[in-house]
Amino acid sequence: MSACFILRTTMLRGAISGAFRLNSRTPGTPVLRLGSLCSFTSEVKTSVILESTDEYKFVERLIPPTRVPTPPQHAGPAPSGWVPPAVLPPPLPYMIRRSRMHNIPVYTDISHGCRRTTLVRKVEGDIWALEKDVKEHLKEVTGKDLPTQVNEVTMTIRVKGHFDKELKEWLLKKGF
């Protein structure tokens, strides 16, 4: 098949170049006539592409998912310790959305070598009311009034110290 294709292309190339070289033919070079070219074009076979959906199930297994599937409903905590959010969000002036992996978005951070902070992300609504409630809760836990930083642009709250476990438990009790 490929040898036939190469033969046809070389003959076509020779015919086209011969048409443009009208009087510059050198003796001994074969000249391809249009009749012999037409006889090759009648032998061209058209191929048909068939699309099979039966084998696509094997391809689908290899394609990575575009989003994390919704977790199954649990009555309590899962064996891994993960707790599902409440069915209805709590009636508070603020809301904390779960992360892409369905976890509570509370993270610890170490910057400048020794500065330890806790970051609460994905806050929606009244961020100042959440900051006030976080300060009250951490004052009950630690007995100290901890400094916080509110960033309204990124909707995050930063608390001095590592209090991720305490804040995650508190947010779970609230229903987030």
Coordinates of N, CA, C and O in Angstrom, one line a residue:
M1 N 0.8 -1.2 0.0 CA 0.0 0.0 0.0 C 0.9 1.3 0.0 O 0.6 2.2 -0.8
S2 N 1.9 1.3 0.9 CA 2.7 2.5 0.9 C 3.6 2.6 -0.3 O 3.9 3.7 -0.8
A3 N 4.0 1.4 -0.8 CA 4.9 1.5 -2.1 C 4.0 2.0 -3.2 O 4.5 2.8 -4.0
C4 N 2.8 1.7 -3.3 CA 1.9 2.2 -4.4 C 1.7 3.7 -4.2 O 1.7 4.4 -5.2
F5 N 1.5 4.1 -2.9 CA 1.3 5.5 -2.7 C 2.6 6.3 -3.1 O 2.5 7.4 -3.7
I6 N 3.8 5.8 -2.7 CA 5.0 6.5 -3.1 C 5.2 6.5 -4.6 O 5.6 7.6 -5.2
L7 N 4.8 5.4 -5.3 CA 4.9 5.4 -6.8 C 4.0 6.5 -7.4 O 4.3 7.2 -8.3
R8 N 2.8 6.6 -6.8 CA 1.8 7.6 -7.4 C 2.3 9.0 -7.1 O 2.2 9.8 -8.0
T9 N 2.8 9.3 -5.9 CA 3.3 10.6 -5.7 C 4.5 11.0 -6.5 O 4.6 12.1 -7.0
T10 N 5.4 10.0 -6.8 CA 6.5 10.4 -7.6 C 6.1 10.6 -9.0 O 6.6 11.5 -9.7
M11 N 5.1 9.8 -9.5 CA 4.7 10.0 -10.9 C 3.9 11.3 -11.0 O 4.0 12.1 -12.0
L12 N 3.1 11.7 -10.0 CA 2.4 13.0 -10.0 C 3.4 14.1 -9.9 O 3.2 15.1 -10.7
R13 N 4.4 14.0 -9.1 CA 5.4 15.0 -9.0 C 6.1 15.2 -10.3 O 6.4 16.3 -10.8
G14 N 6.4 14.1 -11.0 CA 7.1 14.2 -12.3 C 6.2 14.8 -13.4 O 6.7 15.5 -14.2
A15 N 4.9 14.5 -13.4 CA 4.0 15.0 -14.3 C 3.8 16.5 -14.1 O 3.8 17.3 -15.1
I16 N 3.7 17.0 -12.9 CA 3.6 18.4 -12.7 C 4.9 19.2 -13.0 O 4.8 20.2 -13.7
S17 N 6.0 18.6 -12.7 CA 7.2 19.3 -13.0 C 7.5 19.3 -14.5 O 8.0 20.2 -15.1
G18 N 7.0 18.2 -15.2 CA 7.2 18.1 -16.6 C 6.3 19.1 -17.4 O 6.6 19.6 -18.4
A19 N 5.1 19.4 -16.8 CA 4.2 20.4 -17.4 C 4.8 21.8 -17.4 O 4.6 22.6 -18.3
F20 N 5.6 22.1 -16.4 CA 6.2 23.4 -16.3 C 7.5 23.5 -17.0 O 8.0 24.6 -17.3
R21 N 8.1 22.4 -17.3 CA 9.4 22.4 -18.1 C 9.0 22.1 -19.6 O 9.2 21.0 -20.0
L22 N 8.5 23.0 -20.3 CA 8.0 22.7 -21.6 C 9.1 22.3 -22.6 O 9.0 21.3 -23.3
N23 N 10.1 23.1 -22.8 CA 11.1 22.8 -23.8 C 12.4 22.4 -23.2 O 13.4 22.3 -23.9
S24 N 12.5 22.2 -21.9 CA 13.8 21.9 -21.3 C 14.0 20.4 -21.1 O 14.6 20.0 -20.2
R25 N 13.3 19.6 -21.9 CA 13.4 18.1 -21.7 C 14.8 17.7 -22.2 O 15.2 18.0 -23.3
T26 N 15.4 16.9 -21.4 CA 16.7 16.3 -21.9 C 16.4 14.9 -22.4 O 15.5 14.2 -22.0
P27 N 17.2 14.5 -23.4 CA 17.0 13.2 -23.9 C 17.2 12.1 -22.9 O 18.2 12.2 -22.1
G28 N 16.4 11.1 -22.9 CA 16.6 10.0 -22.0 C 15.7 10.1 -20.7 O 15.6 9.1 -20.0
T29 N 15.2 11.3 -20.4 CA 14.3 11.3 -19.2 C 12.9 10.9 -19.6 O 12.4 11.4 -20.6
P30 N 12.3 10.1 -18.8 CA 10.9 9.6 -19.2 C 9.9 10.7 -18.9 O 10.0 11.5 -17.9
V31 N 9.0 10.9 -19.8 CA 7.9 11.9 -19.7 C 6.6 11.1 -19.4 O 6.3 10.2 -20.0
L32 N 5.9 11.6 -18.3 CA 4.7 10.9 -17.9 C 3.5 11.6 -18.6 O 3.4 12.8 -18.6
R33 N 2.7 10.9 -19.3 CA 1.6 11.4 -20.0 C 0.4 11.5 -19.0 O 0.3 10.7 -18.1
L34 N -0.6 12.3 -19.3 CA -1.7 12.5 -18.5 C -2.6 11.3 -18.5 O -3.2 11.0 -17.4
G35 N -2.6 10.5 -19.5 CA -3.4 9.3 -19.6 C -3.0 8.3 -18.6 O -3.8 7.6 -18.0
S36 N -1.7 8.1 -18.5 CA -1.2 7.1 -17.5 C -1.4 7.6 -16.1 O -1.6 6.7 -15.2
L37 N -1.4 8.9 -15.8 CA -1.7 9.4 -14.5 C -3.2 9.1 -14.1 O -3.5 8.8 -13.0
C38 N -4.1 9.3 -15.1 CA -5.5 9.1 -14.9 C -5.8 7.6 -14.6 O -6.7 7.3 -13.8
S39 N -5.0 6.7 -15.1 CA -5.3 5.3 -14.8 C -5.0 4.9 -13.4 O -5.6 4.1 -12.8
F40 N -4.0 5.7 -12.8 CA -3.7 5.4 -11.4 C -4.7 6.0 -10.5 O -5.0 5.4 -9.4
T41 N -5.3 7.1 -10.8 CA -6.3 7.7 -9.9 C -7.6 6.9 -9.8 O -8.3 7.1 -8.9
S42 N -7.9 6.1 -10.8 CA -9.1 5.3 -10.7 C -9.0 4.2 -9.7 O -9.9 3.6 -9.3
E43 N -7.7 3.8 -9.3 CA -7.5 2.7 -8.4 C -7.5 3.2 -6.9 O -7.3 2.4 -6.1
V44 N -7.7 4.5 -6.7 CA -7.7 5.0 -5.3 C -8.8 4.4 -4.5 O -10.0 4.5 -4.9
K45 N -8.5 3.8 -3.4 CA -9.6 3.2 -2.5 C -9.9 4.2 -1.4 O -8.9 4.7 -0.8
T46 N -11.1 4.3 -1.1 CA -11.5 5.2 0.0 C -11.6 4.3 1.3 O -12.2 3.2 1.2
S47 N -11.1 4.8 2.4 CA -11.2 4.0 3.6 C -12.3 4.6 4.5 O -12.5 5.8 4.5
V48 N -13.0 3.7 5.2 CA -14.1 4.1 6.0 C -13.6 4.0 7.5 O -13.1 2.9 7.8
I49 N -13.9 5.0 8.2 CA -13.5 5.0 9.7 C -14.8 4.6 10.4 O -15.8 5.3 10.4
L50 N -14.7 3.5 11.2 CA -15.8 3.1 12.0 C -15.5 3.5 13.4 O -14.5 3.3 14.0
E51 N -16.5 4.0 14.1 CA -16.4 4.4 15.5 C -17.1 3.4 16.3 O -18.3 3.2 16.2
S52 N -16.4 2.8 17.2 CA -16.9 1.7 18.0 C -17.0 2.2 19.5 O -16.1 2.7 20.0
T53 N -18.2 2.2 20.0 CA -18.4 2.6 21.4 C -18.2 1.5 22.4 O -18.1 1.7 23.6
D54 N -18.1 0.2 21.9 CA -17.9 -0.9 22.8 C -16.6 -0.9 23.5 O -16.5 -1.2 24.7
E55 N -15.5 -0.5 22.8 CA -14.2 -0.5 23.4 C -13.9 0.8 24.2 O -12.9 0.9 24.9
Y56 N -14.8 1.8 24.2 CA -14.5 3.1 24.8 C -14.5 2.9 26.4 O -13.9 3.7 27.1
K57 N -15.1 1.9 26.9 CA -15.1 1.7 28.3 C -13.7 1.4 28.8 O -13.4 1.7 30.0
F58 N -12.8 0.8 28.0 CA -11.5 0.6 28.4 C -10.7 1.9 28.4 O -9.7 2.0 29.1
V59 N -11.0 2.8 27.5 CA -10.4 4.1 27.5 C -10.8 5.0 28.7 O -10.0 5.7 29.3
E60 N -12.1 4.9 29.1 CA -12.6 5.7 30.2 C -11.9 5.4 31.5 O -11.7 6.3 32.3
R61 N -11.4 4.2 31.6 CA -10.7 3.9 32.9 C -9.4 4.6 33.0 O -8.9 4.9 34.1
L62 N -8.8 5.0 31.9 CA -7.5 5.6 31.9 C -7.6 7.1 32.0 O -6.6 7.8 32.3
I63 N -8.7 7.7 31.7 CA -8.9 9.2 31.8 C -9.1 9.5 33.3 O -10.0 9.0 33.9
P64 N -8.2 10.5 33.8 CA -8.4 10.8 35.2 C -9.7 11.6 35.4 O -10.1 12.4 34.5
P65 N -10.3 11.5 36.6 CA -11.6 12.3 36.8 C -11.3 13.8 36.9 O -10.2 14.2 37.3
T66 N -12.2 14.6 36.5 CA -12.1 16.0 36.4 C -12.4 16.6 37.8 O -12.0 17.7 38.1
R67 N -13.2 15.9 38.6 CA -13.5 16.5 39.9 C -13.6 15.3 40.9 O -13.7 14.2 40.6
V68 N -13.4 15.7 42.2 CA -13.5 14.7 43.2 C -14.9 14.3 43.4 O -15.8 15.1 43.5
P69 N -15.3 13.0 43.5 CA -16.7 12.6 43.6 C -17.2 13.0 45.0 O -16.4 13.1 45.9
T70 N -18.5 13.2 45.1 CA -19.1 13.5 46.4 C -18.9 12.3 47.3 O -19.1 11.1 46.8
P71 N -18.6 12.5 48.5 CA -18.4 11.4 49.4 C -19.8 10.7 49.8 O -20.8 11.4 49.8
P72 N -19.7 9.4 50.2 CA -21.0 8.8 50.6 C -21.4 9.4 51.9 O -20.6 9.8 52.7
Q73 N -22.7 9.3 52.2 CA -23.3 9.8 53.5 C -22.9 8.8 54.6 O -23.0 7.6 54.5
H74 N -22.5 9.4 55.7 CA -22.1 8.7 56.9 C -23.0 9.1 58.0 O -23.3 10.3 58.1
A75 N -23.4 8.2 58.9 CA -24.2 8.6 60.1 C -23.3 9.3 61.1 O -23.7 10.3 61.8
G76 N -22.0 9.0 61.1 CA -21.0 9.6 62.0 C -19.7 9.7 61.3 O -19.7 9.8 60.1
P77 N -18.7 9.8 62.1 CA -17.4 9.9 61.4 C -17.0 8.6 60.6 O -17.4 7.5 61.0
A78 N -16.3 8.8 59.5 CA -15.8 7.7 58.7 C -14.7 7.0 59.4 O -14.1 7.6 60.4
P79 N -14.3 5.8 59.0 CA -13.1 5.2 59.7 C -11.8 6.0 59.6 O -11.0 5.8 60.4
S80 N -11.7 6.9 58.6 CA -10.5 7.7 58.5 C -10.6 8.9 59.4 O -9.6 9.6 59.6
G81 N -11.7 9.2 60.1 CA -11.8 10.3 60.9 C -12.6 11.5 60.3 O -12.9 12.5 60.9
W82 N -12.8 11.4 59.0 CA -13.5 12.4 58.3 C -15.0 12.5 58.7 O -15.6 11.5 58.9
V83 N -15.5 13.7 58.9 CA -16.9 13.9 59.3 C -17.6 14.7 58.2 O -17.1 15.7 57.8
P84 N -18.7 14.2 57.8 CA -19.5 14.9 56.7 C -20.1 16.2 57.3 O -20.3 16.4 58.5
P85 N -20.3 17.2 56.4 CA -20.9 18.4 56.9 C -22.4 18.2 57.3 O -23.0 17.2 56.9
A86 N -23.0 19.1 58.0 CA -24.4 19.0 58.4 C -25.2 19.2 57.1 O -24.8 19.8 56.1
V87 N -26.4 18.6 57.1 CA -27.3 18.6 56.0 C -27.7 20.1 55.7 O -27.6 20.5 54.5
L88 N -28.0 20.8 56.7 CA -28.3 22.3 56.6 C -27.2 23.1 57.2 O -26.8 22.8 58.3
P89 N -26.8 24.1 56.6 CA -25.7 25.0 57.2 C -26.3 25.7 58.4 O -27.5 26.0 58.5
P90 N -25.4 26.0 59.4 CA -25.9 26.7 60.6 C -26.4 28.1 60.3 O -25.9 28.7 59.4
P91 N -27.4 28.6 61.1 CA -27.9 29.9 60.8 C -27.0 31.0 61.4 O -27.3 31.6 62.4
L92 N -25.9 31.2 60.8 CA -24.9 32.2 61.3 C -24.6 33.2 60.1 O -24.9 32.9 59.0
P93 N -24.1 34.4 60.5 CA -23.9 35.4 59.4 C -22.7 35.0 58.5 O -22.4 35.8 57.6
Y94 N -22.0 34.0 58.8 CA -20.9 33.6 58.0 C -21.0 32.1 57.6 O -21.7 31.3 58.2
M95 N -20.3 31.7 56.6 CA -20.3 30.3 56.1 C -18.8 29.9 55.7 O -18.1 30.8 55.2
I96 N -18.4 28.7 56.0 CA -17.1 28.2 55.6 C -17.4 27.0 54.7 O -17.9 26.0 55.2
R97 N -16.9 27.2 53.5 CA -17.1 26.1 52.5 C -16.0 25.1 52.7 O -14.9 25.4 53.1
R98 N -16.3 23.8 52.4 CA -15.3 22.8 52.5 C -14.3 22.9 51.3 O -14.6 23.5 50.3
S99 N -13.2 22.3 51.5 CA -12.2 22.4 50.4 C -12.6 21.4 49.3 O -13.6 20.7 49.3
R100 N -11.8 21.4 48.2 CA -12.1 20.6 47.1 C -12.1 19.1 47.4 O -12.8 18.3 46.8
M101 N -11.3 18.7 48.5 CA -11.3 17.3 48.9 C -12.3 17.1 50.1 O -12.2 16.1 50.8
H102 N -13.2 18.0 50.3 CA -14.3 17.9 51.2 C -13.8 18.0 52.7 O -14.4 17.4 53.6
N103 N -12.7 18.7 52.9 CA -12.2 18.8 54.3 C -12.4 20.3 54.7 O -12.7 21.2 53.9
I104 N -12.3 20.5 56.0 CA -12.5 21.8 56.6 C -11.2 22.6 56.3 O -10.1 22.2 56.6
P105 N -11.3 23.8 55.7 CA -10.1 24.6 55.3 C -9.4 25.3 56.4 O -9.4 26.5 56.4
V106 N -8.9 24.6 57.3 CA -8.1 25.2 58.4 C -6.7 24.6 58.3 O -6.5 23.4 58.3
Y107 N -5.7 25.5 58.1 CA -4.3 25.0 57.9 C -3.3 25.7 58.8 O -3.6 26.8 59.3
T108 N -2.2 25.1 59.1 CA -1.1 25.7 59.8 C 0.0 26.2 58.9 O 0.1 25.6 57.8
D109 N 0.7 27.2 59.3 CA 1.7 27.8 58.5 C 2.9 28.2 59.4 O 2.7 28.6 60.5
I110 N 4.1 27.9 58.9 CA 5.3 28.4 59.5 C 6.0 29.3 58.6 O 6.4 28.9 57.5
S111 N 6.2 30.6 59.0 CA 6.9 31.5 58.1 C 8.0 32.2 58.9 O 8.0 32.3 60.1
H112 N 9.0 32.6 58.2 CA 10.2 33.3 58.8 C 10.9 32.3 59.7 O 11.5 32.8 60.7
G113 N 10.8 31.0 59.6 CA 11.5 30.1 60.4 C 10.8 29.7 61.6 O 10.9 28.5 62.0
C114 N 10.2 30.6 62.3 CA 9.6 30.2 63.6 C 8.2 30.8 63.9 O 7.6 30.5 64.9
R115 N 7.7 31.6 63.0 CA 6.4 32.2 63.2 C 5.3 31.2 62.9 O 5.1 30.9 61.7
R116 N 4.6 30.8 63.9 CA 3.5 29.8 63.7 C 2.2 30.4 63.6 O 1.8 31.1 64.6
T117 N 1.4 30.2 62.6 CA 0.1 30.7 62.5 C -0.9 29.7 62.0 O -0.5 28.7 61.4
T118 N -2.2 29.9 62.2 CA -3.2 29.0 61.8 C -4.1 29.9 60.8 O -4.4 31.0 61.1
L119 N -4.4 29.3 59.7 CA -5.1 30.0 58.6 C -6.5 29.3 58.4 O -6.6 28.1 58.2
V120 N -7.5 30.1 58.4 CA -8.9 29.7 58.1 C -9.3 30.3 56.8 O -9.3 31.5 56.7
R121 N -9.5 29.5 55.8 CA -9.8 29.9 54.5 C -11.3 29.7 54.1 O -12.0 29.1 54.9
K122 N -11.7 30.1 52.9 CA -13.0 29.9 52.3 C -14.1 30.4 53.2 O -15.2 29.8 53.3
V123 N -13.9 31.6 53.7 CA -14.9 32.2 54.5 C -15.9 33.0 53.6 O -15.4 33.8 52.8
E124 N -17.1 32.9 53.8 CA -18.1 33.7 53.1 C -19.0 34.3 54.1 O -19.4 33.8 55.1
G125 N -19.5 35.5 53.7 CA -20.4 36.3 54.6 C -19.6 37.2 55.5 O -18.6 37.8 55.1
D126 N -20.1 37.4 56.7 CA -19.5 38.4 57.7 C -18.2 37.8 58.3 O -18.3 37.0 59.3
I127 N -17.1 38.1 57.8 CA -15.8 37.6 58.2 C -15.5 38.1 59.6 O -14.8 37.5 60.4
W128 N -16.0 39.3 59.9 CA -15.6 40.0 61.2 C -16.4 39.2 62.4 O -15.9 39.1 63.5
A129 N -17.6 38.7 62.1 CA -18.3 38.0 63.1 C -17.6 36.6 63.4 O -17.5 36.2 64.5
L130 N -17.1 36.0 62.3 CA -16.3 34.8 62.5 C -15.0 35.1 63.3 O -14.7 34.3 64.2
E131 N -14.4 36.2 63.0 CA -13.2 36.5 63.8 C -13.5 36.7 65.2 O -12.7 36.2 66.1
K132 N -14.6 37.3 65.5 CA -15.0 37.5 66.9 C -15.3 36.2 67.6 O -14.8 35.9 68.7
D133 N -16.0 35.3 66.9 CA -16.3 34.0 67.5 C -15.0 33.1 67.7 O -14.9 32.4 68.6
V134 N -14.1 33.2 66.7 CA -12.8 32.5 66.8 C -12.0 33.0 68.0 O -11.5 32.2 68.8
K135 N -12.0 34.3 68.2 CA -11.2 34.8 69.3 C -11.8 34.4 70.7 O -11.1 34.0 71.6
E136 N -13.2 34.4 70.7 CA -13.9 33.9 72.0 C -13.6 32.5 72.2 O -13.3 32.1 73.4
H137 N -13.7 31.6 71.2 CA -13.4 30.2 71.4 C -12.0 29.9 71.8 O -11.7 29.1 72.8
L138 N -11.0 30.6 71.2 CA -9.6 30.3 71.5 C -9.3 30.9 72.9 O -8.4 30.4 73.6
K139 N -10.0 32.0 73.3 CA -9.8 32.5 74.7 C -10.2 31.5 75.7 O -9.6 31.3 76.8
E140 N -11.3 30.8 75.4 CA -11.8 29.7 76.3 C -10.8 28.6 76.4 O -10.6 28.0 77.4
V141 N -10.2 28.2 75.2 CA -9.3 27.1 75.1 C -8.0 27.4 75.8 O -7.5 26.6 76.6
T142 N -7.4 28.6 75.4 CA -6.0 28.9 75.9 C -6.0 29.8 77.1 O -5.0 29.8 77.8
G143 N -7.0 30.5 77.3 CA -7.0 31.5 78.4 C -6.3 32.8 78.1 O -6.2 33.7 78.9
K144 N -5.9 33.0 76.8 CA -5.2 34.2 76.4 C -6.0 34.8 75.2 O -6.7 34.1 74.5
D145 N -5.9 36.1 75.1 CA -6.5 36.8 73.9 C -5.5 36.8 72.8 O -4.5 37.5 72.9
L146 N -5.7 35.9 71.8 CA -4.7 35.8 70.7 C -4.9 36.8 69.6 O -6.0 37.1 69.3
P147 N -3.8 37.3 69.1 CA -3.9 38.2 67.9 C -4.4 37.5 66.7 O -3.9 36.4 66.4
T148 N -5.2 38.2 65.9 CA -5.7 37.6 64.7 C -5.6 38.7 63.6 O -5.4 39.9 63.9
Q149 N -5.6 38.2 62.4 CA -5.5 39.1 61.2 C -6.6 38.7 60.2 O -6.7 37.5 59.8
V150 N -7.4 39.7 59.8 CA -8.5 39.4 58.8 C -8.1 40.0 57.5 O -7.7 41.1 57.4
N151 N -8.2 39.1 56.4 CA -7.9 39.6 55.1 C -9.3 39.5 54.3 O -9.7 38.4 54.0
E152 N -9.9 40.6 54.1 CA -11.2 40.6 53.4 C -11.1 40.3 51.9 O -12.1 39.8 51.4
V153 N -10.0 40.6 51.3 CA -9.8 40.3 49.9 C -9.8 38.8 49.6 O -10.5 38.3 48.8
T154 N -8.9 38.1 50.4 CA -8.8 36.6 50.2 C -9.8 35.9 51.1 O -9.8 34.7 51.0
M155 N -10.5 36.6 51.9 CA -11.5 36.0 52.8 C -10.9 34.9 53.7 O -11.3 33.8 53.8
T156 N -9.8 35.3 54.4 CA -9.1 34.4 55.3 C -8.9 35.1 56.6 O -8.8 36.3 56.7
I157 N -8.7 34.3 57.6 CA -8.4 34.7 59.0 C -7.1 34.0 59.4 O -7.0 32.8 59.3
R158 N -6.2 34.8 59.9 CA -4.9 34.2 60.4 C -4.8 34.4 61.9 O -5.0 35.5 62.4
V159 N -4.5 33.4 62.6 CA -4.4 33.4 64.1 C -3.0 33.0 64.5 O -2.4 32.1 63.9
K160 N -2.5 33.8 65.5 CA -1.1 33.5 65.9 C -1.1 32.2 66.7 O -1.8 32.1 67.7
G161 N -0.3 31.2 66.3 CA -0.2 29.9 67.0 C -0.8 28.8 66.2 O -1.5 29.1 65.2
H162 N -0.5 27.6 66.5 CA -1.0 26.4 65.8 C -2.2 25.9 66.6 O -2.1 25.3 67.6
F163 N -3.4 26.2 66.1 CA -4.7 25.8 66.7 C -5.6 25.2 65.7 O -6.8 25.3 65.7
D164 N -5.0 24.4 64.7 CA -5.8 23.8 63.7 C -6.7 22.7 64.2 O -7.9 22.7 63.8
K165 N -6.3 21.9 65.1 CA -7.2 20.8 65.7 C -8.3 21.4 66.4 O -9.5 21.0 66.3
E166 N -8.0 22.4 67.3 CA -9.1 23.1 68.1 C -10.1 23.7 67.2 O -11.3 23.6 67.4
L167 N -9.7 24.4 66.2 CA -10.6 25.2 65.3 C -11.4 24.2 64.4 O -12.6 24.4 64.2
K168 N -10.8 23.1 63.9 CA -11.5 22.1 63.1 C -12.6 21.5 64.0 O -13.7 21.3 63.5
E169 N -12.3 21.1 65.2 CA -13.3 20.5 66.1 C -14.4 21.5 66.4 O -15.6 21.1 66.3
W170 N -14.1 22.7 66.6 CA -15.1 23.7 66.9 C -16.0 24.0 65.7 O -17.2 24.1 65.8
L171 N -15.4 24.0 64.5 CA -16.2 24.2 63.3 C -17.1 23.0 63.0 O -18.2 23.2 62.5
L172 N -16.6 21.8 63.3 CA -17.4 20.6 63.1 C -18.6 20.7 64.0 O -19.7 20.3 63.6
K173 N -18.4 21.1 65.3 CA -19.5 21.2 66.2 C -20.5 22.2 65.8 O -21.8 22.1 66.0
K174 N -20.1 23.3 65.1 CA -21.0 24.3 64.6 C -21.8 23.8 63.4 O -22.8 24.4 63.1
G175 N -21.3 22.8 62.7 CA -22.1 22.2 61.6 C -21.5 22.5 60.2 O -22.1 22.3 59.2
F176 N -20.2 23.0 60.2 CA -19.6 23.2 58.9 C -18.9 21.9 58.5 O -18.6 21.5 57.5

